[in-house]
Short mmCIF file of C-alpha atoms in Angstrom, two decimals:
data_model
loop_
_atom_site.label_atom_id
_atom_site.label_comp_id
_atom_site.label_asym_id
_atom_site.label_seq_id
_atom_site.Cartn_x
_atom_site.Cartn_y
_atom_site.Cartn_z
CA MET X 28 1.87 0.61 12.74
CA VAL X 29 2.83 -1.93 15.15
CA ALA X 30 5.65 -4.84 14.29
CA PHE X 31 4.54 -8.59 13.71
CA ALA X 32 6.51 -9.44 16.72
CA GLU X 33 8.26 -8.60 19.58
CA ALA X 34 12.02 -9.46 20.90
CA THR X 35 10.88 -12.28 23.05
CA ASP X 36 8.77 -13.98 20.13
CA LEU X 37 12.25 -14.14 18.42
CA GLU X 38 13.92 -15.73 21.09
CA ARG X 39 11.32 -18.31 21.64
CA ARG X 40 12.19 -19.05 18.29
CA TRP X 41 16.01 -19.09 17.72
CA ARG X 42 18.26 -18.53 21.08
CA SER X 43 18.46 -16.41 24.43
CA LEU X 44 19.95 -12.35 22.86
CA SER X 45 21.89 -10.09 24.99
CA THR X 46 19.99 -6.54 26.26
CA ALA X 47 21.48 -4.83 23.00
CA GLU X 48 20.55 -8.10 21.11
CA LYS X 49 16.94 -7.09 22.30
CA ALA X 50 17.31 -3.36 21.06
CA SER X 51 18.68 -4.05 17.44
CA ALA X 52 15.84 -7.57 17.20
CA THR X 53 12.94 -4.71 18.04
CA VAL X 54 13.92 -2.52 15.60
CA LEU X 55 15.41 -5.22 12.55
CA LEU X 56 11.05 -6.32 13.55
CA GLU X 57 9.64 -3.56 13.05
CA ASP X 58 11.52 -2.80 9.41
CA ALA X 59 10.69 -6.54 8.19
CA SER X 60 7.30 -5.81 9.49
CA VAL X 61 7.32 -3.34 6.92
CA ALA X 62 8.68 -5.14 4.50
CA ILE X 63 6.24 -7.56 4.75
CA ARG X 64 3.52 -4.87 4.11
CA ALA X 65 5.11 -3.57 0.53
CA GLU X 66 5.05 -7.22 -0.47
CA CYS X 67 1.84 -7.88 0.22
CA LEU X 68 0.64 -3.86 -0.63
CA ASP X 69 2.32 -5.36 -4.38
CA ALA X 70 0.56 -8.22 -3.67
CA GLY X 71 -2.74 -6.23 -3.24
CA ILE X 72 -2.68 -8.26 -0.38
CA ASP X 73 -3.86 -6.56 3.01
CA ALA X 74 -0.87 -7.92 5.88
CA ASP X 75 -3.01 -6.68 8.58
CA ASP X 76 -5.96 -9.38 7.91
CA LEU X 77 -3.13 -12.13 7.53
CA PRO X 78 -3.38 -14.59 10.25
CA ALA X 79 -1.19 -12.90 13.08
CA ASP X 80 0.93 -16.59 13.93
CA LEU X 81 1.82 -16.57 10.38
CA THR X 82 3.27 -13.05 9.42
CA ARG X 83 5.09 -13.07 13.49
CA MET X 84 6.76 -16.48 12.29
CA VAL X 85 7.93 -15.13 8.83
CA ALA X 86 9.02 -11.57 10.65
CA CYS X 87 10.81 -13.34 13.33
CA ALA X 88 12.25 -15.77 10.33
CA ILE X 89 13.53 -12.81 8.73
CA VAL X 90 15.03 -10.67 11.31
CA LYS X 91 17.20 -13.90 12.29
CA ARG X 92 18.68 -14.40 9.47
CA SER X 93 19.55 -10.52 9.41
CA MET X 94 20.51 -10.87 12.68
CA GLN X 95 22.70 -14.64 11.50
CA ALA X 96 24.59 -11.93 9.34
CA ALA X 97 26.79 -10.56 12.24
CA THR X 98 28.06 -13.70 14.20
CA SER X 99 30.86 -15.33 13.85
CA GLU X 100 29.96 -18.89 14.07
CA VAL X 101 30.39 -21.84 12.01
CA GLY X 102 26.44 -23.33 11.02
CA ASP X 103 24.69 -19.60 11.63
CA GLY X 104 23.78 -18.15 8.20
CA VAL X 105 26.92 -20.73 6.57
CA THR X 106 25.50 -22.17 3.20
CA ALA X 107 28.98 -23.48 2.63
CA TYR X 108 32.09 -24.45 4.91
CA SER X 109 34.83 -26.17 3.94
CA THR X 110 37.85 -26.85 5.06
CA GLY X 111 41.84 -28.35 4.29
CA THR X 112 44.53 -30.15 6.33
CA GLY X 113 47.68 -29.19 4.17
CA PRO X 114 48.25 -25.76 3.53
CA PHE X 115 45.39 -24.87 6.96
CA THR X 116 42.34 -23.14 4.40
CA GLU X 117 39.50 -22.80 5.92
CA SER X 118 36.41 -21.15 3.64
CA LEU X 119 32.72 -20.67 4.36
CA THR X 120 30.54 -18.82 2.20
CA PHE X 121 27.38 -16.75 4.00
CA ALA X 122 23.90 -16.74 3.26
CA ASN X 123 23.43 -13.77 4.12
CA PRO X 124 26.19 -11.61 4.60
CA THR X 125 25.72 -8.74 4.76
CA GLY X 126 22.41 -8.70 6.68
CA GLU X 127 20.05 -7.59 4.22
CA LEU X 128 15.89 -8.41 5.15
CA TYR X 129 14.29 -9.89 2.73
CA LEU X 130 11.62 -12.69 2.47
CA THR X 131 12.44 -16.12 0.82
CA LYS X 132 9.78 -17.87 -1.93
CA ALA X 133 8.82 -20.01 0.80
CA GLU X 134 7.14 -17.01 2.92
CA LYS X 135 6.16 -15.27 -0.01
CA LYS X 136 4.10 -18.01 -0.96
CA ARG X 137 3.20 -18.21 2.73
CA LEU X 138 1.29 -15.34 3.49
CA GLY X 139 -0.60 -15.79 -0.21
CA ILE X 140 2.15 -13.23 -2.69
CA LEU X 141 4.08 -15.75 -4.42
CA ARG X 142 2.46 -14.97 -7.40
CA ALA X 143 1.91 -17.93 -10.54
CA LYS X 144 4.90 -18.12 -13.05
CA GLY X 145 3.74 -18.28 -16.39
CA ARG X 146 3.87 -22.33 -18.12
CA ALA X 147 6.39 -23.67 -20.53
CA PHE X 148 5.21 -24.06 -24.33
CA THR X 149 7.02 -24.31 -27.70
CA VAL X 150 6.15 -23.48 -30.94
CA ASP X 151 6.34 -25.13 -33.99
CA THR X 152 8.06 -22.25 -36.27
CA SER X 153 9.34 -24.46 -38.55
CA ARG X 154 7.61 -23.94 -42.63
CA ARG X 155 6.19 -27.05 -43.81
CA SER X 156 5.70 -28.44 -47.54
CA THR X 157 1.86 -29.09 -48.43
#
């Protein structure tokens, strides 16, 4: 199967990649495309019928998240950061520490595969005297 995006697409959306990163990105973009197709298939949608710009954008976002996990720069993939001065404390929390390939809720919604959730309701189960 053809990947929805190429390493150059990822570079245009993120940053320049080294030769080794381009090779890794190519494989990850293929894997991300498989993940997109699988999610779409589960929802009864043919991913290849979706707009190419949309699937390209989502594939690049998935791979960017995965590749950010390999960097140690503060800001890339970090969801929480704290520092201290006294006993010299520093703490980072990474959004995707293992570099997993996944689709966010927003990406699933864009692709039309986010299933509608049920609505909340109440049922009065108390007995009433008549």
